[in-house]
Amino acid sequence: MDHQEEQEIAPSNEGFQFRMGLNDNKAGMEGLDKEKINKIIMEATKGSKFYDNELKKDQQVNQRIEKMLQQKSQLTISQIKKAQVQVDKLALELERSRDLSRVIVHVDMDAFYAAVEMRDNPELKDKPMAVGSMSMLSTSNYLARRFGVRAAMPGFIAKRLCPNLYIVPLNFDKYRAVSKEVREIFSEYDPNFLPLSLDEAYLDITDHLEERLTWPEERRRFLVGTGNSGNNSTAKCEPEETQCTSPELFEDFPTFLPDQCHDRSRQDTERENKERTQENVLVFGTSAEEAVREMRFRIEQKTTLTASAGIAPNMMLAKVCSDKNKPNGQYIIPHDRQAVTDFIKDLPIRKVPGIGKVTEKMLRALGITTCTDLYQQRALLSLLFSDTSWHNFLHISLGLGSTRIERDGERKSMSTERTFSEMSSAEEQYELCQQLCKDLAEDLNKEGLKGRTVTLKLKNIKFEVKTRASTVSYVVSTEDEIFSVAKEILKAEIDLASPEPLRLRLMGVRISGFLSENEKHQKSITSFLSLSKATKTKCSEMADKSDQATQAPAPQRESFFNQKRAARQQGLEQGSTSSEQNVNDVGLKTTDESKAPSAPSSSVCHEETIFICPVCNIRQDTSNLAVFNRHVDVCLNKGILEELQEHNPNQDPRRPIKTDLRNGECIKLTALGVFQLNRLLNAIKHLLLLLRTLHFSTYIHSFTTHFQRKLEDC
DNA sequence: GCGGATCAC
DNA sequence: TATGGTGATCCGC
């Protein structure tokens, strides 16, 4: 292996990772130099399956680079000149729309998990420690970093770098609790702040600053050492020590008021507390820097943990800034264009969020390492990269980024996955798969989500990852529904590998393709199919149960049909609330147009439900749902059986669908319990009816197209 | 829509 | 002994 590959394993951006500077070791200070660290890591990693896979991935990246350079060599000067004109046109446009009016802050807690653990266990304070397990570390403290121990490193390798390393298991509940405290402070500066993770957030403090100008000084005055952290009654919360208890993650960087803390004896401080309370008061100014300093001060007072912050006109810059004076520091880019371009000039592209190891390597192959390079090569980049990529590059090189902090929209996927020691038994694999589906179903249920795409993720013992997805025409959300799809994917993979077993080290299940708000009333296929079992009176109960999670609690909601009607009248698809759309509603009409049955409204409405069969379209003289369902079922079956007999009198409508469909095609259907031809047609017909009733013409189209051939076959 | 990859935390 | 889990996005089919 060549040197470059080694660099990939022990990343080449030490300047960034080892911020403390490994050569700055003071006399007597323990630690390892860069070379030694790389050597130990290599010895520990070489020859492992993990490393082999890393090499393989690296080769692939090299090939991508190769291909890119090949492309580059074929470009003509006139092509590049032409591109230059186009790119500069856009650049000018972007420049014109540059917005420097917002004050965006990115706040980042220093070595968060490690800091929390050290705070709660003082014995760890002066020891190298990391949070995680022997398999994987999440973060490490300052002392451990001197040995090259850092986040995303397996604990057993860290132990080789630093045999005295303490590894503390993750304790998310604790971090969440601390995070909540910090977020309470964030919200005072920006009620719409955007959390990125437990220890990071973006804030737009523009409005705060404007208001802050009108505040009396009193509102910017804070007592030192009397923060919330003093609420517990441990010894460390005495005033003179409160200031010192910030874990010394980075001893070179003092916490607030360090001189008072270190230089005063206890007696002195106590006396001064009484006599010179003025001295224990801090007043912050009205500028952005002062506001952020105040925020960080309050965080430290409340949690005894330190944070770093970046202040800039947009999110991208703020994020880069927060790293500049880490730990326990802040950095501001003033709000004028020159300051931005000065800052960007020598900025290594790798520091920009979104540019990772691979992109860095690709750009480096083009001689690009700084943002200036990035700008100078903008024409070339527009020819070698996709539109989204080079647009992004151009934004970066101009120092542009989002100026509005937008909260994330709806989630797009939900997943769960697990790593384990080698598992080769198919039986175990199915069992695990089911467990994952169960866990996922629980999570889905918490958020009331249902999706149409199930993705199975497999990683074999060679660390090769494979994903296989299956999108169904209905929604799934329960353990059984998800598993019925996932297990068929798994089966296909097992069959494919057979007679060799799948030798797995990880399995995961993901759901995506969630229903948008105005699709949520759709029924899952099981509750849908349950209608055809209408002889069982449990039908409506089952449907209710399976859709519990999507039921809107809105007391005054309109019935779905009323909303639809209103929407049609307005000529647009108004987003309906996720009002419960029971399958049985297919044939129901409510005479009262304004009120849902569950509405706690005081007015008593006389609501009369009319049952109209969606098949024969005849009003049924009953108010009993079970009776009505039975009628619909008979009606449906009658029609289907007649049709079947008509088209092919010799065909047994109850014969297995396996005889008609190819194996792969009936997988999903058999998984749902549709084994027979008549059941299949029943389901299709019923769904079509439902879709038609709901005016979902797009669905009807794709559905009928998909099944047309099957119908013809029948 | 699928599958592999990249990225961030 | 041992290299994570979750979510988003992009690219090229």
PDB file of N, CA and C in Angstrom, chain A residues 171-257:
ATOM      1  N   ASN A 171     -24.344   7.892  27.837  1.00  0.00           N
ATOM      2  CA  ASN A 171     -25.476   8.060  28.736  1.00  0.00           C
ATOM      3  C   ASN A 171     -26.384   9.140  28.165  1.00  0.00           C
ATOM      4  N   PHE A 172     -27.120   8.759  27.139  1.00  0.00           N
ATOM      5  CA  PHE A 172     -27.847   9.763  26.361  1.00  0.00           C
ATOM      6  C   PHE A 172     -28.878  10.541  27.175  1.00  0.00           C
ATOM      7  N   ASP A 173     -29.482   9.853  28.129  1.00  0.00           N
ATOM      8  CA  ASP A 173     -30.492  10.560  28.923  1.00  0.00           C
ATOM      9  C   ASP A 173     -29.882  11.781  29.596  1.00  0.00           C
ATOM     10  N   LYS A 174     -28.673  11.590  30.082  1.00  0.00           N
ATOM     11  CA  LYS A 174     -27.984  12.688  30.751  1.00  0.00           C
ATOM     12  C   LYS A 174     -27.684  13.823  29.762  1.00  0.00           C
ATOM     13  N   TYR A 175     -27.197  13.446  28.592  1.00  0.00           N
ATOM     14  CA  TYR A 175     -26.839  14.484  27.620  1.00  0.00           C
ATOM     15  C   TYR A 175     -28.080  15.240  27.173  1.00  0.00           C
ATOM     16  N   ARG A 176     -29.156  14.483  27.067  1.00  0.00           N
ATOM     17  CA  ARG A 176     -30.418  15.126  26.674  1.00  0.00           C
ATOM     18  C   ARG A 176     -30.846  16.157  27.717  1.00  0.00           C
ATOM     19  N   ALA A 177     -30.686  15.765  28.969  1.00  0.00           N
ATOM     20  CA  ALA A 177     -31.093  16.669  30.044  1.00  0.00           C
ATOM     21  C   ALA A 177     -30.262  17.954  30.003  1.00  0.00           C
ATOM     22  N   VAL A 178     -28.947  17.802  29.844  1.00  0.00           N
ATOM     23  CA  VAL A 178     -28.093  18.988  29.775  1.00  0.00           C
ATOM     24  C   VAL A 178     -28.439  19.809  28.540  1.00  0.00           C
ATOM     25  N   SER A 179     -28.657  19.093  27.442  1.00  0.00           N
ATOM     26  CA  SER A 179     -28.989  19.766  26.196  1.00  0.00           C
ATOM     27  C   SER A 179     -30.244  20.619  26.364  1.00  0.00           C
ATOM     28  N   LYS A 180     -31.173  20.103  27.123  1.00  0.00           N
ATOM     29  CA  LYS A 180     -32.421  20.841  27.335  1.00  0.00           C
ATOM     30  C   LYS A 180     -32.138  22.157  28.058  1.00  0.00           C
ATOM     31  N   GLU A 181     -31.259  22.084  29.045  1.00  0.00           N
ATOM     32  CA  GLU A 181     -30.905  23.308  29.771  1.00  0.00           C
ATOM     33  C   GLU A 181     -30.294  24.335  28.833  1.00  0.00           C
ATOM     34  N   VAL A 182     -29.397  23.853  27.990  1.00  0.00           N
ATOM     35  CA  VAL A 182     -28.721  24.761  27.069  1.00  0.00           C
ATOM     36  C   VAL A 182     -29.730  25.356  26.097  1.00  0.00           C
ATOM     37  N   ARG A 183     -30.626  24.531  25.627  1.00  0.00           N
ATOM     38  CA  ARG A 183     -31.601  25.004  24.639  1.00  0.00           C
ATOM     39  C   ARG A 183     -32.536  26.058  25.228  1.00  0.00           C
ATOM     40  N   GLU A 184     -32.780  25.930  26.528  1.00  0.00           N
ATOM     41  CA  GLU A 184     -33.613  26.961  27.159  1.00  0.00           C
ATOM     42  C   GLU A 184     -32.952  28.319  27.027  1.00  0.00           C
ATOM     43  N   ILE A 185     -31.641  28.324  27.166  1.00  0.00           N
ATOM     44  CA  ILE A 185     -30.921  29.596  27.000  1.00  0.00           C
ATOM     45  C   ILE A 185     -30.966  30.037  25.545  1.00  0.00           C
ATOM     46  N   PHE A 186     -30.732  29.113  24.635  1.00  0.00           N
ATOM     47  CA  PHE A 186     -30.797  29.454  23.204  1.00  0.00           C
ATOM     48  C   PHE A 186     -32.108  30.165  22.874  1.00  0.00           C
ATOM     49  N   SER A 187     -33.182  29.611  23.399  1.00  0.00           N
ATOM     50  CA  SER A 187     -34.494  30.116  22.989  1.00  0.00           C
ATOM     51  C   SER A 187     -34.711  31.561  23.441  1.00  0.00           C
ATOM     52  N   GLU A 188     -33.938  32.004  24.415  1.00  0.00           N
ATOM     53  CA  GLU A 188     -34.086  33.394  24.839  1.00  0.00           C
ATOM     54  C   GLU A 188     -33.458  34.354  23.837  1.00  0.00           C
ATOM     55  N   TYR A 189     -32.565  33.844  23.035  1.00  0.00           N
ATOM     56  CA  TYR A 189     -31.930  34.695  22.037  1.00  0.00           C
ATOM     57  C   TYR A 189     -32.571  34.516  20.661  1.00  0.00           C
ATOM     58  N   ASP A 190     -33.111  33.347  20.458  1.00  0.00           N
ATOM     59  CA  ASP A 190     -33.859  33.089  19.226  1.00  0.00           C
ATOM     60  C   ASP A 190     -34.855  31.964  19.480  1.00  0.00           C
ATOM     61  N   PRO A 191     -36.121  32.334  19.667  1.00  0.00           N
ATOM     62  CA  PRO A 191     -37.125  31.311  19.957  1.00  0.00           C
ATOM     63  C   PRO A 191     -37.258  30.282  18.828  1.00  0.00           C
ATOM     64  N   ASN A 192     -36.776  30.630  17.650  1.00  0.00           N
ATOM     65  CA  ASN A 192     -36.858  29.697  16.519  1.00  0.00           C
ATOM     66  C   ASN A 192     -35.521  29.052  16.194  1.00  0.00           C
ATOM     67  N   PHE A 193     -34.641  28.979  17.201  1.00  0.00           N
ATOM     68  CA  PHE A 193     -33.314  28.415  16.926  1.00  0.00           C
ATOM     69  C   PHE A 193     -33.439  26.997  16.372  1.00  0.00           C
ATOM     70  N   LEU A 194     -32.404  26.605  15.661  1.00  0.00           N
ATOM     71  CA  LEU A 194     -32.434  25.299  14.989  1.00  0.00           C
ATOM     72  C   LEU A 194     -31.394  24.366  15.597  1.00  0.00           C
ATOM     73  N   PRO A 195     -31.834  23.378  16.373  1.00  0.00           N
ATOM     74  CA  PRO A 195     -30.867  22.429  16.923  1.00  0.00           C
ATOM     75  C   PRO A 195     -30.392  21.468  15.838  1.00  0.00           C
ATOM     76  N   LEU A 196     -29.093  21.235  15.798  1.00  0.00           N
ATOM     77  CA  LEU A 196     -28.548  20.283  14.820  1.00  0.00           C
ATOM     78  C   LEU A 196     -28.356  18.925  15.480  1.00  0.00           C
ATOM     79  N   SER A 197     -28.031  18.976  16.757  1.00  0.00           N
ATOM     80  CA  SER A 197     -27.819  17.751  17.518  1.00  0.00           C
ATOM     81  C   SER A 197     -27.931  18.161  18.977  1.00  0.00           C
ATOM     82  N   LEU A 198     -27.589  17.272  19.879  1.00  0.00           N
ATOM     83  CA  LEU A 198     -27.724  17.621  21.293  1.00  0.00           C
ATOM     84  C   LEU A 198     -26.806  18.772  21.679  1.00  0.00           C
ATOM     85  N   ASP A 199     -25.719  18.930  20.973  1.00  0.00           N
ATOM     86  CA  ASP A 199     -24.729  19.912  21.433  1.00  0.00           C
ATOM     87  C   ASP A 199     -24.479  21.043  20.440  1.00  0.00           C
ATOM     88  N   GLU A 200     -25.333  21.205  19.486  1.00  0.00           N
ATOM     89  CA  GLU A 200     -25.087  22.194  18.443  1.00  0.00           C
ATOM     90  C   GLU A 200     -26.377  22.860  18.014  1.00  0.00           C
ATOM     91  N   ALA A 201     -26.298  24.126  17.677  1.00  0.00           N
ATOM     92  CA  ALA A 201     -27.505  24.794  17.183  1.00  0.00           C
ATOM     93  C   ALA A 201     -27.157  26.050  16.395  1.00  0.00           C
ATOM     94  N   TYR A 202     -28.051  26.399  15.491  1.00  0.00           N
ATOM     95  CA  TYR A 202     -27.968  27.677  14.791  1.00  0.00           C
ATOM     96  C   TYR A 202     -28.988  28.627  15.409  1.00  0.00           C
ATOM     97  N   LEU A 203     -28.593  29.876  15.537  1.00  0.00           N
ATOM     98  CA  LEU A 203     -29.508  30.898  16.016  1.00  0.00           C
ATOM     99  C   LEU A 203     -29.454  32.099  15.076  1.00  0.00           C
ATOM    100  N   ASP A 204     -30.587  32.729  14.903  1.00  0.00           N
ATOM    101  CA  ASP A 204     -30.623  34.005  14.202  1.00  0.00           C
ATOM    102  C   ASP A 204     -30.936  35.061  15.257  1.00  0.00           C
ATOM    103  N   ILE A 205     -29.906  35.814  15.647  1.00  0.00           N
ATOM    104  CA  ILE A 205     -30.108  36.749  16.758  1.00  0.00           C
ATOM    105  C   ILE A 205     -30.360  38.178  16.279  1.00  0.00           C
ATOM    106  N   THR A 206     -30.667  38.322  14.997  1.00  0.00           N
ATOM    107  CA  THR A 206     -30.902  39.664  14.449  1.00  0.00           C
ATOM    108  C   THR A 206     -31.976  40.418  15.240  1.00  0.00           C
ATOM    109  N   ASP A 207     -33.084  39.749  15.440  1.00  0.00           N
ATOM    110  CA  ASP A 207     -34.181  40.410  16.157  1.00  0.00           C
ATOM    111  C   ASP A 207     -33.815  40.676  17.611  1.00  0.00           C
ATOM    112  N   HIS A 208     -33.143  39.708  18.198  1.00  0.00           N
ATOM    113  CA  HIS A 208     -32.728  39.886  19.589  1.00  0.00           C
ATOM    114  C   HIS A 208     -31.864  41.141  19.733  1.00  0.00           C
ATOM    115  N   LEU A 209     -30.935  41.283  18.806  1.00  0.00           N
ATOM    116  CA  LEU A 209     -30.007  42.422  18.905  1.00  0.00           C
ATOM    117  C   LEU A 209     -30.737  43.751  18.796  1.00  0.00           C
ATOM    118  N   GLU A 210     -31.724  43.773  17.932  1.00  0.00           N
ATOM    119  CA  GLU A 210     -32.476  45.009  17.755  1.00  0.00           C
ATOM    120  C   GLU A 210     -33.201  45.382  19.051  1.00  0.00           C
ATOM    121  N   GLU A 211     -33.810  44.370  19.617  1.00  0.00           N
ATOM    122  CA  GLU A 211     -34.542  44.586  20.863  1.00  0.00           C
ATOM    123  C   GLU A 211     -33.587  44.925  22.001  1.00  0.00           C
ATOM    124  N   ARG A 212     -32.460  44.262  21.966  1.00  0.00           N
ATOM    125  CA  ARG A 212     -31.463  44.402  23.030  1.00  0.00           C
ATOM    126  C   ARG A 212     -31.015  45.847  23.204  1.00  0.00           C
ATOM    127  N   LEU A 213     -31.006  46.563  22.096  1.00  0.00           N
ATOM    128  CA  LEU A 213     -30.577  47.963  22.140  1.00  0.00           C
ATOM    129  C   LEU A 213     -31.456  48.802  23.072  1.00  0.00           C
ATOM    130  N   THR A 214     -32.701  48.370  23.198  1.00  0.00           N
ATOM    131  CA  THR A 214     -33.631  49.166  24.005  1.00  0.00           C
ATOM    132  C   THR A 214     -33.668  48.717  25.466  1.00  0.00           C
ATOM    133  N   TRP A 215     -32.904  47.677  25.752  1.00  0.00           N
ATOM    134  CA  TRP A 215     -32.949  47.142  27.116  1.00  0.00           C
ATOM    135  C   TRP A 215     -32.188  48.030  28.095  1.00  0.00           C
ATOM    136  N   PRO A 216     -32.701  48.118  29.312  1.00  0.00           N
ATOM    137  CA  PRO A 216     -31.907  48.764  30.355  1.00  0.00           C
ATOM    138  C   PRO A 216     -30.728  47.858  30.705  1.00  0.00           C
ATOM    139  N   GLU A 217     -29.712  48.459  31.244  1.00  0.00           N
ATOM    140  CA  GLU A 217     -28.500  47.700  31.553  1.00  0.00           C
ATOM    141  C   GLU A 217     -28.802  46.510  32.468  1.00  0.00           C
ATOM    142  N   GLU A 218     -29.779  46.677  33.286  1.00  0.00           N
ATOM    143  CA  GLU A 218     -30.105  45.636  34.251  1.00  0.00           C
ATOM    144  C   GLU A 218     -30.372  44.289  33.584  1.00  0.00           C
ATOM    145  N   ARG A 219     -30.952  44.366  32.407  1.00  0.00           N
ATOM    146  CA  ARG A 219     -31.278  43.100  31.726  1.00  0.00           C
ATOM    147  C   ARG A 219     -30.050  42.435  31.126  1.00  0.00           C
ATOM    148  N   ARG A 220     -28.971  43.150  31.130  1.00  0.00           N
ATOM    149  CA  ARG A 220     -27.734  42.571  30.593  1.00  0.00           C
ATOM    150  C   ARG A 220     -26.727  42.299  31.710  1.00  0.00           C
ATOM    151  N   ARG A 221     -27.220  42.374  32.933  1.00  0.00           N
ATOM    152  CA  ARG A 221     -26.350  42.204  34.095  1.00  0.00           C
ATOM    153  C   ARG A 221     -26.553  40.818  34.695  1.00  0.00           C
ATOM    154  N   PHE A 222     -25.455  40.160  34.969  1.00  0.00           N
ATOM    155  CA  PHE A 222     -25.560  38.792  35.503  1.00  0.00           C
ATOM    156  C   PHE A 222     -24.648  38.600  36.695  1.00  0.00           C
ATOM    157  N   LEU A 223     -25.171  37.895  37.646  1.00  0.00           N
ATOM    158  CA  LEU A 223     -24.397  37.568  38.826  1.00  0.00           C
ATOM    159  C   LEU A 223     -23.502  36.368  38.533  1.00  0.00           C
ATOM    160  N   VAL A 224     -22.275  36.485  38.935  1.00  0.00           N
ATOM    161  CA  VAL A 224     -21.362  35.373  38.705  1.00  0.00           C
ATOM    162  C   VAL A 224     -21.528  34.328  39.795  1.00  0.00           C
ATOM    163  N   GLY A 225     -21.622  33.092  39.376  1.00  0.00           N
ATOM    164  CA  GLY A 225     -21.617  31.991  40.336  1.00  0.00           C
ATOM    165  C   GLY A 225     -22.938  31.742  41.006  1.00  0.00           C
ATOM    166  N   THR A 226     -23.977  32.354  40.537  1.00  0.00           N
ATOM    167  CA  THR A 226     -25.281  32.087  41.144  1.00  0.00           C
ATOM    168  C   THR A 226     -26.269  31.546  40.120  1.00  0.00           C
ATOM    169  N   GLY A 227     -25.709  30.912  39.149  1.00  0.00           N
ATOM    170  CA  GLY A 227     -26.561  30.354  38.111  1.00  0.00           C
ATOM    171  C   GLY A 227     -27.325  29.152  38.601  1.00  0.00           C
ATOM    172  N   ASN A 228     -28.034  28.546  37.723  1.00  0.00           N
ATOM    173  CA  ASN A 228     -28.830  27.381  38.074  1.00  0.00           C
ATOM    174  C   ASN A 228     -27.979  26.236  38.596  1.00  0.00           C
ATOM    175  N   SER A 229     -26.739  26.242  38.183  1.00  0.00           N
ATOM    176  CA  SER A 229     -25.889  25.128  38.595  1.00  0.00           C
ATOM    177  C   SER A 229     -25.775  25.068  40.105  1.00  0.00           C
ATOM    178  N   GLY A 230     -26.064  26.157  40.773  1.00  0.00           N
ATOM    179  CA  GLY A 230     -25.974  26.174  42.211  1.00  0.00           C
ATOM    180  C   GLY A 230     -27.161  25.534  42.889  1.00  0.00           C
ATOM    181  N   ASN A 231     -28.092  25.098  42.142  1.00  0.00           N
ATOM    182  CA  ASN A 231     -29.302  24.550  42.727  1.00  0.00           C
ATOM    183  C   ASN A 231     -29.083  23.216  43.412  1.00  0.00           C
ATOM    184  N   ASN A 232     -28.161  22.436  42.910  1.00  0.00           N
ATOM    185  CA  ASN A 232     -27.888  21.196  43.624  1.00  0.00           C
ATOM    186  C   ASN A 232     -26.942  21.502  44.767  1.00  0.00           C
ATOM    187  N   SER A 233     -26.858  20.573  45.700  1.00  0.00           N
ATOM    188  CA  SER A 233     -26.212  20.935  46.953  1.00  0.00           C
ATOM    189  C   SER A 233     -24.854  20.282  47.142  1.00  0.00           C
ATOM    190  N   THR A 234     -24.191  19.979  46.039  1.00  0.00           N
ATOM    191  CA  THR A 234     -22.858  19.396  46.197  1.00  0.00           C
ATOM    192  C   THR A 234     -21.855  20.478  46.546  1.00  0.00           C
ATOM    193  N   ALA A 235     -20.751  20.023  47.087  1.00  0.00           N
ATOM    194  CA  ALA A 235     -19.758  20.975  47.568  1.00  0.00           C
ATOM    195  C   ALA A 235     -19.229  21.844  46.450  1.00  0.00           C
ATOM    196  N   LYS A 236     -19.189  21.294  45.287  1.00  0.00           N
ATOM    197  CA  LYS A 236     -18.546  22.036  44.200  1.00  0.00           C
ATOM    198  C   LYS A 236     -19.342  23.255  43.778  1.00  0.00           C
ATOM    199  N   CYS A 237     -20.506  23.418  44.401  1.00  0.00           N
ATOM    200  CA  CYS A 237     -21.308  24.545  43.971  1.00  0.00           C
ATOM    201  C   CYS A 237     -21.144  25.759  44.853  1.00  0.00           C
ATOM    202  N   GLU A 238     -20.212  25.693  45.771  1.00  0.00           N
ATOM    203  CA  GLU A 238     -19.928  26.907  46.532  1.00  0.00           C
ATOM    204  C   GLU A 238     -19.412  27.946  45.566  1.00  0.00           C
ATOM    205  N   PRO A 239     -19.725  29.175  45.870  1.00  0.00           N
ATOM    206  CA  PRO A 239     -19.477  30.240  44.901  1.00  0.00           C
ATOM    207  C   PRO A 239     -18.068  30.247  44.324  1.00  0.00           C
ATOM    208  N   GLU A 240     -17.076  30.173  45.211  1.00  0.00           N
ATOM    209  CA  GLU A 240     -15.721  30.359  44.689  1.00  0.00           C
ATOM    210  C   GLU A 240     -15.303  29.186  43.826  1.00  0.00           C
ATOM    211  N   GLU A 241     -16.004  28.083  43.986  1.00  0.00           N
ATOM    212  CA  GLU A 241     -15.596  26.959  43.159  1.00  0.00           C
ATOM    213  C   GLU A 241     -16.447  26.792  41.910  1.00  0.00           C
ATOM    214  N   THR A 242     -17.594  27.366  41.977  1.00  0.00           N
ATOM    215  CA  THR A 242     -18.466  27.234  40.835  1.00  0.00           C
ATOM    216  C   THR A 242     -17.762  27.682  39.568  1.00  0.00           C
ATOM    217  N   GLN A 243     -16.972  28.709  39.748  1.00  0.00           N
ATOM    218  CA  GLN A 243     -16.277  29.230  38.576  1.00  0.00           C
ATOM    219  C   GLN A 243     -15.214  28.269  38.071  1.00  0.00           C
ATOM    220  N   CYS A 244     -14.739  27.425  38.954  1.00  0.00           N
ATOM    221  CA  CYS A 244     -13.624  26.565  38.559  1.00  0.00           C
ATOM    222  C   CYS A 244     -14.046  25.178  38.128  1.00  0.00           C
ATOM    223  N   THR A 245     -15.293  24.847  38.296  1.00  0.00           N
ATOM    224  CA  THR A 245     -15.640  23.454  38.074  1.00  0.00           C
ATOM    225  C   THR A 245     -15.830  23.084  36.616  1.00  0.00           C
ATOM    226  N   SER A 246     -15.724  24.033  35.748  1.00  0.00           N
ATOM    227  CA  SER A 246     -15.774  23.632  34.352  1.00  0.00           C
ATOM    228  C   SER A 246     -14.693  22.600  34.131  1.00  0.00           C
ATOM    229  N   PRO A 247     -15.062  21.500  33.585  1.00  0.00           N
ATOM    230  CA  PRO A 247     -14.040  20.471  33.386  1.00  0.00           C
ATOM    231  C   PRO A 247     -12.881  21.055  32.594  1.00  0.00           C
ATOM    232  N   GLU A 248     -11.716  20.738  33.020  1.00  0.00           N
ATOM    233  CA  GLU A 248     -10.588  21.314  32.302  1.00  0.00           C
ATOM    234  C   GLU A 248     -10.248  20.441  31.114  1.00  0.00           C
ATOM    235  N   LEU A 249     -11.092  20.530  30.155  1.00  0.00           N
ATOM    236  CA  LEU A 249     -10.882  19.764  28.943  1.00  0.00           C
ATOM    237  C   LEU A 249      -9.661  20.279  28.225  1.00  0.00           C
ATOM    238  N   PHE A 250      -9.540  21.549  28.272  1.00  0.00           N
ATOM    239  CA  PHE A 250      -8.508  22.207  27.480  1.00  0.00           C
ATOM    240  C   PHE A 250      -7.829  23.197  28.398  1.00  0.00           C
ATOM    241  N   GLU A 251      -6.886  22.724  29.150  1.00  0.00           N
ATOM    242  CA  GLU A 251      -6.403  23.557  30.233  1.00  0.00           C
ATOM    243  C   GLU A 251      -5.727  24.832  29.756  1.00  0.00           C
ATOM    244  N   ASP A 252      -5.334  24.861  28.531  1.00  0.00           N
ATOM    245  CA  ASP A 252      -4.693  26.078  28.035  1.00  0.00           C
ATOM    246  C   ASP A 252      -5.712  27.200  27.836  1.00  0.00           C
ATOM    247  N   PHE A 253      -6.950  26.826  27.854  1.00  0.00           N
ATOM    248  CA  PHE A 253      -7.970  27.826  27.582  1.00  0.00           C
ATOM    249  C   PHE A 253      -8.795  28.080  28.830  1.00  0.00           C
ATOM    250  N   PRO A 254      -8.605  29.210  29.423  1.00  0.00           N
ATOM    251  CA  PRO A 254      -9.294  29.494  30.678  1.00  0.00           C
ATOM    252  C   PRO A 254     -10.791  29.623  30.482  1.00  0.00           C
ATOM    253  N   THR A 255     -11.517  29.308  31.530  1.00  0.00           N
ATOM    254  CA  THR A 255     -12.946  29.553  31.506  1.00  0.00           C
ATOM    255  C   THR A 255     -13.174  30.987  31.957  1.00  0.00           C
ATOM    256  N   PHE A 256     -14.411  31.343  32.110  1.00  0.00           N
ATOM    257  CA  PHE A 256     -14.680  32.716  32.479  1.00  0.00           C
ATOM    258  C   PHE A 256     -14.080  33.061  33.836  1.00  0.00           C
ATOM    259  N   LEU A 257     -13.588  34.253  33.926  1.00  0.00           N
ATOM    260  CA  LEU A 257     -13.038  34.780  35.175  1.00  0.00           C
ATOM    261  C   LEU A 257     -12.026  33.852  35.809  1.00  0.00           C
TER     262      LEU A 257
END
